[in-house]
PDB file of C-alpha atoms in Angstrom:
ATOM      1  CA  UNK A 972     -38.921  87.274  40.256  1.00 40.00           C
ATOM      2  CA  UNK A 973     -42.689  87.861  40.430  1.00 36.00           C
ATOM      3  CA  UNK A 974     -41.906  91.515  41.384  1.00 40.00           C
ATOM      4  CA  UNK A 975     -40.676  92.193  37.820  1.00 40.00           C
ATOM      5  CA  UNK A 976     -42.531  93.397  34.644  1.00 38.00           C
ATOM      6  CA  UNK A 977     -41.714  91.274  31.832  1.00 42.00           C
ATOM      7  CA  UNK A 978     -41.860  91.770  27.951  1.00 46.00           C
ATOM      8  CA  UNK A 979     -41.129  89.383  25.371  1.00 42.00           C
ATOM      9  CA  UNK A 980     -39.117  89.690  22.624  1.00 48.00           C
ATOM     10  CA  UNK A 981     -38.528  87.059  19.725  1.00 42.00           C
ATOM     11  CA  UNK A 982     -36.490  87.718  16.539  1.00 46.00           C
ATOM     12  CA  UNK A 983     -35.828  85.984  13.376  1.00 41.00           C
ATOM     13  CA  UNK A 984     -32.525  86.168  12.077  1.00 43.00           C
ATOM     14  CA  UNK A 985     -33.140  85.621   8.466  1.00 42.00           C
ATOM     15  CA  UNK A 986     -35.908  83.621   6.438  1.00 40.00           C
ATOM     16  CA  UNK A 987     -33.507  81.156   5.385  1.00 43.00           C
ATOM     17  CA  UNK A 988     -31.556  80.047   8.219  1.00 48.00           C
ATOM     18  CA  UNK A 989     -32.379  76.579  10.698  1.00 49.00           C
ATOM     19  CA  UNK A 990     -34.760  77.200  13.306  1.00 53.00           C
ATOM     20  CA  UNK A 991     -31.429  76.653  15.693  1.00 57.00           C
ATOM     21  CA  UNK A 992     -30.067  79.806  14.945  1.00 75.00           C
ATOM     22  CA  UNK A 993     -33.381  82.190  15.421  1.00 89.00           C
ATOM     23  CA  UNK A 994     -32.947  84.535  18.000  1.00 90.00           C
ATOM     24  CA  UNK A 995     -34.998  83.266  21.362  1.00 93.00           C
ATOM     25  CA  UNK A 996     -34.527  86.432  23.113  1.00 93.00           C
ATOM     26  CA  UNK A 997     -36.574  87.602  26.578  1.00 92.00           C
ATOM     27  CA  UNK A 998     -36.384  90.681  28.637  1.00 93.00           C
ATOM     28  CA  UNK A 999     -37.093  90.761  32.523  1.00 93.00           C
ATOM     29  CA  UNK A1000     -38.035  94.830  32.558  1.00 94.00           C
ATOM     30  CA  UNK A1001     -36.067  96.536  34.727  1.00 95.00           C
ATOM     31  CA  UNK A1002     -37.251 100.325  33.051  1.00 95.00           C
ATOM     32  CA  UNK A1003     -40.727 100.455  35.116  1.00 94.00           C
ATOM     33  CA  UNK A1004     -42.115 100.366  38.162  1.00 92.00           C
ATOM     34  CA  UNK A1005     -45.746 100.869  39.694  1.00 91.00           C
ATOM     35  CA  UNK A1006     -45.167 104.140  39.335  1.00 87.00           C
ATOM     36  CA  UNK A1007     -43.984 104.888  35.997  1.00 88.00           C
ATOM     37  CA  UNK A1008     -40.271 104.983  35.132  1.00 89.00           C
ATOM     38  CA  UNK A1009     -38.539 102.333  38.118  1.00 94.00           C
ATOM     39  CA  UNK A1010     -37.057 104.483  41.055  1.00 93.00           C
ATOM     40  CA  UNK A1011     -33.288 103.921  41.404  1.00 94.00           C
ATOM     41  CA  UNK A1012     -32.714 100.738  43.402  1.00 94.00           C
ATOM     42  CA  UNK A1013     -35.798  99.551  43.195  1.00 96.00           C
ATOM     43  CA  UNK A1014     -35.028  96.075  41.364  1.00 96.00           C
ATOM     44  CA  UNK A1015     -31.297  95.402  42.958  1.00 94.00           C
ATOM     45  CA  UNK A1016     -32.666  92.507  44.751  1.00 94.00           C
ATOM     46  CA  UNK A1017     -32.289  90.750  41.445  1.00 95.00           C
ATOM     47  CA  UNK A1018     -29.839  87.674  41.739  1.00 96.00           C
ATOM     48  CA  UNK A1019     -27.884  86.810  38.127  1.00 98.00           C
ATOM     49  CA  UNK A1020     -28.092  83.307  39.165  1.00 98.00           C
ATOM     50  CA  UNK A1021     -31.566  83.208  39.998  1.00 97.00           C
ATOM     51  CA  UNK A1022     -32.048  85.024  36.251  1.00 96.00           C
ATOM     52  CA  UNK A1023     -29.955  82.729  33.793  1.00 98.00           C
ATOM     53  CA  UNK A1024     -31.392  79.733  36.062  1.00 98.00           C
ATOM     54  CA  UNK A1025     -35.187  80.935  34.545  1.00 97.00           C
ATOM     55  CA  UNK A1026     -33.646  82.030  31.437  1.00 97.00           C
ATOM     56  CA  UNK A1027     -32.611  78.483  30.624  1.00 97.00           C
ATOM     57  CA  UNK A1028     -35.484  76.945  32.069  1.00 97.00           C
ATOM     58  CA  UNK A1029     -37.429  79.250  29.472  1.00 96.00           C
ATOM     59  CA  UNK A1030     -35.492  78.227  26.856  1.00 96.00           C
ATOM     60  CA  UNK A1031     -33.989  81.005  25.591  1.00 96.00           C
ATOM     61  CA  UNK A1032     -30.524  81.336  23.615  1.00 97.00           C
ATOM     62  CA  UNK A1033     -30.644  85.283  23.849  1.00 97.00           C
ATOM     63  CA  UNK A1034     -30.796  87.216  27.492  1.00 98.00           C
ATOM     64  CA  UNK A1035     -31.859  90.798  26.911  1.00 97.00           C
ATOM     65  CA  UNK A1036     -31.284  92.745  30.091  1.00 98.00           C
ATOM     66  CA  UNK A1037     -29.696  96.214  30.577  1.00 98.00           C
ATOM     67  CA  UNK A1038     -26.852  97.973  30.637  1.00 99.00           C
ATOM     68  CA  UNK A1039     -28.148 101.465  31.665  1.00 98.00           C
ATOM     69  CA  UNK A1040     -31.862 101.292  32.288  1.00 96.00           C
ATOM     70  CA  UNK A1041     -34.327 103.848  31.495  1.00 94.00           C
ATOM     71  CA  UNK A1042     -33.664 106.111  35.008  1.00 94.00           C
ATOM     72  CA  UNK A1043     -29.960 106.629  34.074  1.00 97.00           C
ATOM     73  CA  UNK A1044     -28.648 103.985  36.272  1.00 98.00           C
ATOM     74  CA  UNK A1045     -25.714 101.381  35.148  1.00 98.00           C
ATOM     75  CA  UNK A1046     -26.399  97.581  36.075  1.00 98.00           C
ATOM     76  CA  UNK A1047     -22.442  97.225  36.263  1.00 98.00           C
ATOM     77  CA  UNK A1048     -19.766  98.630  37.562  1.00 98.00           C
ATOM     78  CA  UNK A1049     -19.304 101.869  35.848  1.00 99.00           C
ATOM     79  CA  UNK A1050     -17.430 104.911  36.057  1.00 98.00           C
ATOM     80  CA  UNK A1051     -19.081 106.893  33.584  1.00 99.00           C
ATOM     81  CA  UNK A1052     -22.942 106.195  34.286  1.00 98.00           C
ATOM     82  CA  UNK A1053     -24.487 106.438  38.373  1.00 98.00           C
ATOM     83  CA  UNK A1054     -24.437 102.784  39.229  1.00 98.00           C
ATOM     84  CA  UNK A1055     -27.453 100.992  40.555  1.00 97.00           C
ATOM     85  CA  UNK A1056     -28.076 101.782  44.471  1.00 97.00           C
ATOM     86  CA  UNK A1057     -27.566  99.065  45.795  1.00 94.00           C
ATOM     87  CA  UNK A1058     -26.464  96.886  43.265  1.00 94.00           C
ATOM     88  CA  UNK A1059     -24.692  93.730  44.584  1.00 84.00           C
ATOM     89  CA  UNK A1060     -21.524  92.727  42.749  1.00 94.00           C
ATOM     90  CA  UNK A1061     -21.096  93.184  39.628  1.00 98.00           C
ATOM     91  CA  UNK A1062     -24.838  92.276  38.182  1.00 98.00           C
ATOM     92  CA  UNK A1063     -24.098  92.588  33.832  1.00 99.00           C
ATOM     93  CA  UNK A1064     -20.811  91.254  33.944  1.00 99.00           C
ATOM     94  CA  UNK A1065     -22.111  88.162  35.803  1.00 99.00           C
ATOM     95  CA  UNK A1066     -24.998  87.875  33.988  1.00 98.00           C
ATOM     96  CA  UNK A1067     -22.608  87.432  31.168  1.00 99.00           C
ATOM     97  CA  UNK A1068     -20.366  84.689  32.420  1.00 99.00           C
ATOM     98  CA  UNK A1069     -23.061  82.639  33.371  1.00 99.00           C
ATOM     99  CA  UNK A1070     -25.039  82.856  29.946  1.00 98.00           C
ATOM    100  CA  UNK A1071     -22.227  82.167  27.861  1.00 98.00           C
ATOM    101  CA  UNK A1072     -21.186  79.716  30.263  1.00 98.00           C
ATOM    102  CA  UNK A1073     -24.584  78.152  29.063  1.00 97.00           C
ATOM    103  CA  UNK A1074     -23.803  78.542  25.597  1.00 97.00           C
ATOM    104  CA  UNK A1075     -26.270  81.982  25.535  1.00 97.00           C
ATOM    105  CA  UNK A1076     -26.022  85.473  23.758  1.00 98.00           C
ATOM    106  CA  UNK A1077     -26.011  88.394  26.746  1.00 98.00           C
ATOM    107  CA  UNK A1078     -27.217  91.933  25.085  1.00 98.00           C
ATOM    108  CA  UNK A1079     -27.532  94.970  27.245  1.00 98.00           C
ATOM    109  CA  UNK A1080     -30.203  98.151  26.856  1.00 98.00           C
ATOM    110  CA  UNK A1081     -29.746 102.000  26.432  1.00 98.00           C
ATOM    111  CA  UNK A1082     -32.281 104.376  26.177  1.00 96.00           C
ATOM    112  CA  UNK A1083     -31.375 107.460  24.184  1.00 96.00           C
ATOM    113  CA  UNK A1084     -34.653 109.477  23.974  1.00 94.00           C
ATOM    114  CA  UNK A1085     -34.689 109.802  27.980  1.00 94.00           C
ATOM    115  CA  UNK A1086     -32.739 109.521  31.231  1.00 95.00           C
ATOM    116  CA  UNK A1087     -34.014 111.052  34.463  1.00 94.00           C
ATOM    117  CA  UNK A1088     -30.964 111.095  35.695  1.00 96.00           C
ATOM    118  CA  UNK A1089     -29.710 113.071  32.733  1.00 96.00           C
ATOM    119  CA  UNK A1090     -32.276 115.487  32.908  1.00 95.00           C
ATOM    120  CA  UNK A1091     -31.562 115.887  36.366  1.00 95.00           C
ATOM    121  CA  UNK A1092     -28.034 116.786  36.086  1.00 97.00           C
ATOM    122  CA  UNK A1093     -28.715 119.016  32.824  1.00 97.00           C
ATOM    123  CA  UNK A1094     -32.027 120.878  33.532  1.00 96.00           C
ATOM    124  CA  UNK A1095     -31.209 123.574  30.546  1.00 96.00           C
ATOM    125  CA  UNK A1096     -30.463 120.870  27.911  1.00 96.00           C
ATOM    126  CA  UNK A1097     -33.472 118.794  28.194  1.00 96.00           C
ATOM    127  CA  UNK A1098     -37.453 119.814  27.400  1.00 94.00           C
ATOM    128  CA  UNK A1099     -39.536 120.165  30.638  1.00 89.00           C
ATOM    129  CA  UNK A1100     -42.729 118.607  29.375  1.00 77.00           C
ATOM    130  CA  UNK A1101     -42.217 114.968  29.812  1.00 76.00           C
ATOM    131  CA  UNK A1102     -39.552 112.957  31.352  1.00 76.00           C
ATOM    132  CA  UNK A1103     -39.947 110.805  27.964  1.00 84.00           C
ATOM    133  CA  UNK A1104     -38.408 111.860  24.856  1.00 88.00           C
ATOM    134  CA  UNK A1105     -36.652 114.792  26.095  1.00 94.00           C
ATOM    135  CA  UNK A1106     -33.580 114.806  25.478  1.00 97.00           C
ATOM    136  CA  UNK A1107     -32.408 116.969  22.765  1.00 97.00           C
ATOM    137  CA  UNK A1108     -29.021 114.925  20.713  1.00 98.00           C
ATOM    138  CA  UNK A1109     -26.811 117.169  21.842  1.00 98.00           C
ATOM    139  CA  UNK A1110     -22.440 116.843  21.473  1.00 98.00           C
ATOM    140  CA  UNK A1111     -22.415 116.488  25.448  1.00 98.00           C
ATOM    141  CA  UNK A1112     -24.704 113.694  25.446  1.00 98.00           C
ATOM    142  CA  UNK A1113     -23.879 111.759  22.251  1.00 98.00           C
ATOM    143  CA  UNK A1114     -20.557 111.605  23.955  1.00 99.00           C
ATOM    144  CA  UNK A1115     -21.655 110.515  27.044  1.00 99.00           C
ATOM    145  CA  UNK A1116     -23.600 107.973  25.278  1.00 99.00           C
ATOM    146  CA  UNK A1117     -20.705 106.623  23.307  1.00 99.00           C
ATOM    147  CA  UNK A1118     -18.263 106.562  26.369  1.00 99.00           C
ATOM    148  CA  UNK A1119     -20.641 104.849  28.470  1.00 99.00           C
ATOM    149  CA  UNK A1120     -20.933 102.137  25.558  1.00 99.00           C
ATOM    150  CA  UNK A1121     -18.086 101.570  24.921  1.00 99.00           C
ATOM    151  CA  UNK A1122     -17.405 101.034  28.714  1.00 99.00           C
ATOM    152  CA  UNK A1123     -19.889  98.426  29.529  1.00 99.00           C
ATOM    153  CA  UNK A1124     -19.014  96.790  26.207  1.00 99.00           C
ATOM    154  CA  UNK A1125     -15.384  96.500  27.144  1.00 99.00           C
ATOM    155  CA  UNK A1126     -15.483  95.978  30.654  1.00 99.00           C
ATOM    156  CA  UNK A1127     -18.988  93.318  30.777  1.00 99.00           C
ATOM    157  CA  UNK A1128     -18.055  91.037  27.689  1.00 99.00           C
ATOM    158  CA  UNK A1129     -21.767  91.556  26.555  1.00 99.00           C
ATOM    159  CA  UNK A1130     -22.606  90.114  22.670  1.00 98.00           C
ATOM    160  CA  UNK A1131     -24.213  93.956  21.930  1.00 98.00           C
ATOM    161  CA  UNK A1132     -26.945  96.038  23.334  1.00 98.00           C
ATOM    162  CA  UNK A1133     -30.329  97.143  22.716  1.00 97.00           C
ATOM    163  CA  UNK A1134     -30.961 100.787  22.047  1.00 97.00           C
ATOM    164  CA  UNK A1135     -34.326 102.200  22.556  1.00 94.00           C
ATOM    165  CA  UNK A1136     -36.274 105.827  22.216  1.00 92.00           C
ATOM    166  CA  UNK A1137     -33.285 106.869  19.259  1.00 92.00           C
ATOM    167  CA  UNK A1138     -35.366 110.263  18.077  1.00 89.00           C
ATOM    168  CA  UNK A1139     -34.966 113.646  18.223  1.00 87.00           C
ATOM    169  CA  UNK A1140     -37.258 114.962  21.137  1.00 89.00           C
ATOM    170  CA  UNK A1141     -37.325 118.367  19.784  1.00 87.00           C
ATOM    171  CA  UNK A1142     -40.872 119.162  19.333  1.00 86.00           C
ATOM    172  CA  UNK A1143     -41.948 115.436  19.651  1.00 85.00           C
ATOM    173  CA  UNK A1144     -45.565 116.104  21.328  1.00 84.00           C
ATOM    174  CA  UNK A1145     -47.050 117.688  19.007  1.00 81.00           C
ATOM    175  CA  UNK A1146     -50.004 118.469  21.602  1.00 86.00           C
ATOM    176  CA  UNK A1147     -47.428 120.011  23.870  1.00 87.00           C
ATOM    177  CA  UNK A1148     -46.322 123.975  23.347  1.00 89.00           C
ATOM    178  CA  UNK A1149     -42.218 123.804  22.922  1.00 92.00           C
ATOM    179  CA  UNK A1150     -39.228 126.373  22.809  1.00 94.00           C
ATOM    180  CA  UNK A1151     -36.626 126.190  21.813  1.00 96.00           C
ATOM    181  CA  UNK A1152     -33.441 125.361  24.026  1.00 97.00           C
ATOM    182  CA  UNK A1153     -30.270 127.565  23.218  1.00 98.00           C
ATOM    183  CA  UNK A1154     -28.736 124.266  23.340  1.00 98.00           C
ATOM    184  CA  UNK A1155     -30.893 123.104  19.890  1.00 98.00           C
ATOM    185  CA  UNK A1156     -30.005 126.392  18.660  1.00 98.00           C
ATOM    186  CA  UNK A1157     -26.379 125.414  18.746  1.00 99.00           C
ATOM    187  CA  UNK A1158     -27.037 121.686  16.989  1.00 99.00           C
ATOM    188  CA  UNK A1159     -28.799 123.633  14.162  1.00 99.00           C
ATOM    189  CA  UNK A1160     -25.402 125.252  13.401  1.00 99.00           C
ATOM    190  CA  UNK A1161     -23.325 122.206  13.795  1.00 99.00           C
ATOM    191  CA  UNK A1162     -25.745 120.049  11.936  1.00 99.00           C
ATOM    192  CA  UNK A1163     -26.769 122.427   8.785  1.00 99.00           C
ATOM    193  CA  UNK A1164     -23.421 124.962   9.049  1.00 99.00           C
ATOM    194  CA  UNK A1165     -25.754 127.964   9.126  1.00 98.00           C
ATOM    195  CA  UNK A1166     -26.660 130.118  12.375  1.00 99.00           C
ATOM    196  CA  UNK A1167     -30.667 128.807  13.731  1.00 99.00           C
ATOM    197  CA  UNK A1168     -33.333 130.494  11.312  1.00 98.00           C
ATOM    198  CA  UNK A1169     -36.013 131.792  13.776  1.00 97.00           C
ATOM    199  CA  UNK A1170     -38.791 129.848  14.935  1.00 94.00           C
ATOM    200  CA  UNK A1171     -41.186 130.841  12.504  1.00 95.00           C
ATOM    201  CA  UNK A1172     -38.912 129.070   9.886  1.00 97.00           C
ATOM    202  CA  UNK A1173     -38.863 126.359  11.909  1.00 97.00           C
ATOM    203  CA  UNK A1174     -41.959 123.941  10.663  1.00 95.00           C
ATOM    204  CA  UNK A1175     -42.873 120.436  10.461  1.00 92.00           C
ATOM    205  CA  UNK A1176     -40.304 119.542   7.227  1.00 95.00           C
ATOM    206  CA  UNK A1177     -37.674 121.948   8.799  1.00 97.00           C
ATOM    207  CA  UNK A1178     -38.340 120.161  12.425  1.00 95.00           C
ATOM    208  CA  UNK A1179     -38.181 116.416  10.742  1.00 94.00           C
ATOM    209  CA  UNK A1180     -34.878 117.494   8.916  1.00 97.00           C
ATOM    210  CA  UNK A1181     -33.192 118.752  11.861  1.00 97.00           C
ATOM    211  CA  UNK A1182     -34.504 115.245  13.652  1.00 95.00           C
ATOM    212  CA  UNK A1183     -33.117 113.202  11.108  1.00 95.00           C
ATOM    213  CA  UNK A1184     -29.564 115.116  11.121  1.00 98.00           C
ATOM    214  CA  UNK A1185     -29.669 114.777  14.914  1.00 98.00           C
ATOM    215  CA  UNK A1186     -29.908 110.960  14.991  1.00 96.00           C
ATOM    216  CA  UNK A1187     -27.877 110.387  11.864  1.00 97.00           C
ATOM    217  CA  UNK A1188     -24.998 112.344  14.126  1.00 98.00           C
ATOM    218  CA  UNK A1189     -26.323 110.238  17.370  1.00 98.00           C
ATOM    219  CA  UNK A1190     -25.931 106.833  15.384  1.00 97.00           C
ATOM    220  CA  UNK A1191     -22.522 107.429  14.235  1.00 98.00           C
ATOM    221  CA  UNK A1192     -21.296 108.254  17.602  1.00 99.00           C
ATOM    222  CA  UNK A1193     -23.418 104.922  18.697  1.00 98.00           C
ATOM    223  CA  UNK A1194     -21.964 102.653  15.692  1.00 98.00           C
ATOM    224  CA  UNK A1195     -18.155 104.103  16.583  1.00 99.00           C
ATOM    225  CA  UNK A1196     -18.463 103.847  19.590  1.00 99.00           C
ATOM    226  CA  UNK A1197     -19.624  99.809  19.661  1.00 98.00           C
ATOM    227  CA  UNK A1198     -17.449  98.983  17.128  1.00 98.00           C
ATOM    228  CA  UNK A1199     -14.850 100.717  18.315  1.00 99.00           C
ATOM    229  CA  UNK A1200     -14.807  98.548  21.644  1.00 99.00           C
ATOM    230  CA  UNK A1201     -15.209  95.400  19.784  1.00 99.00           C
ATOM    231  CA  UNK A1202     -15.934  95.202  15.843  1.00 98.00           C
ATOM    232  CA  UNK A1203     -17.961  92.011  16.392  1.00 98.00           C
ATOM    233  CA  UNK A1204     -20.832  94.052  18.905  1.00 98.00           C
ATOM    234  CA  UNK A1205     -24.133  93.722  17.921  1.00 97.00           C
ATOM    235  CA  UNK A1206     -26.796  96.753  17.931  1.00 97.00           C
ATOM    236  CA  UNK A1207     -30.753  95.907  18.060  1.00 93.00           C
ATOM    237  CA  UNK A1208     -32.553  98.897  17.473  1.00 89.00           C
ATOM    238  CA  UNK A1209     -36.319  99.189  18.181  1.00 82.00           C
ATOM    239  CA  UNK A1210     -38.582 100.929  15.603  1.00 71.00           C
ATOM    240  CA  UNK A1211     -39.959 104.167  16.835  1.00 64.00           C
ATOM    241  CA  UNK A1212     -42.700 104.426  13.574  1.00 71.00           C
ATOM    242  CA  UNK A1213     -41.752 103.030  10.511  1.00 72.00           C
ATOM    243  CA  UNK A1214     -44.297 105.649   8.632  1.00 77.00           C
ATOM    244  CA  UNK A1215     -42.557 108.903  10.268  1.00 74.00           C
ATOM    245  CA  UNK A1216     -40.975 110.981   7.327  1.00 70.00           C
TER     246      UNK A1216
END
């Protein structure tokens, strides 16, 4: 496993409960590479023995690993998301047999804020200037999101999953010169009911509003969806910036 980037994560449940049932939680990354964002295929080598094996050894009670990883590709068998080339067996769905098998939690990962393979497939719905944080919370991809999460959640057994990047990428670099897409045009007027202003009404307040409608709408479809598959899924969400209006 030396060939993998590894982060650490360790939560707290709550300041008053017994130190057995704080979250011991660890992440082997699959999301990067050498190169930036991980090509697809490049980790399938990876053996779910071989990983609950270290992840006990570690001492862990949590396994965070993926369910979709940042390029767009599934870790299971899915027929919604582009699945891992090649990907032997069935790598989440084991994962999750043998960590509950040793009495551990199993949580996957989604990133919302960007998918290459998204982009890829949807060139006129995402912003060109990054392949981070690009992807503008449209219908189409809210309901992707919430039928591919619902999927791995039904057909992996996972405990929950991790979701990561959850912003609105419309104008998110503010050192970068944006447009905006006809298809943000069209969230404006499902979001606020009204037809899109102009750009020049469009400034920082306006721009944070129309963020904050766009992920309320994305989390919804997120919470529904999880729930939906089973009410006892659990959702980690990472902090963009706690500070950002």
């Amino acid at each position: 496993m030396t060939n993998f980037i590894a982060a650490m994560l360790i939560v707290a449940s709550g300041a008053g409960d017994s130190s057995a049932d704080r979250i011991k939680a660890f992440c082997v990354d699959f999301n990067w590479g050498d190169k930036g964002a991980a090509e697809p295929g490049l980790y399938t080598q990876a053996s779910p023995e071989e990983h609950v094996a270290w992840y006990e050894q570690l001492g862990v009670n949590t396994i965070q690993t993926f369910c979709v990883s940042l390029p767009g590709y599934a870790w299971y068998q899915s027929e919604i998301a582009p699945v891992q080339p090649g990907m032997k067996g069935d790598f989440l769905k084991e994962m999750v047999e043998l960590g509950h098998a040793k009495g551990m939690r199993v949580m996957g990962y989604f990133c919302i804020g960007a998918n290459p393979y998204w982009s890829e497939k949807h060139p006129d719905a995402v912003h060109p200037q990054s392949i981070m944080m690009n992807i503008p919370l449209t219908l189409e991809y809210i309901d992707y999101l919430g039928r591919v999460m619902a999927e791995a959640v039904t057909k992996t057994g996972i405990d929950g999953f991790m979701i990561d990047w959850v912003y609105s990428s419309s104008h998110f670099y503010e050192d970068k010169k944006y447009e905006w897409l006809d298809c943000e045009k069209q969230m404006y007027q499902e979001l606020f009911g009204k037809p899109f202003p102009g750009d020049e009404a469009m400034d920082r307040a306006a721009i944070n509003e129309f963020g904050r409608r766009a992920v309320d709408r994305c989390w919804e479809r997120i919470h529904s969806a999880a729930k939906g598959a089973n009410p006892k899924c659990i959702i980690w969400l990472t902090c963009f910036d706690l500070q950002h209006p």
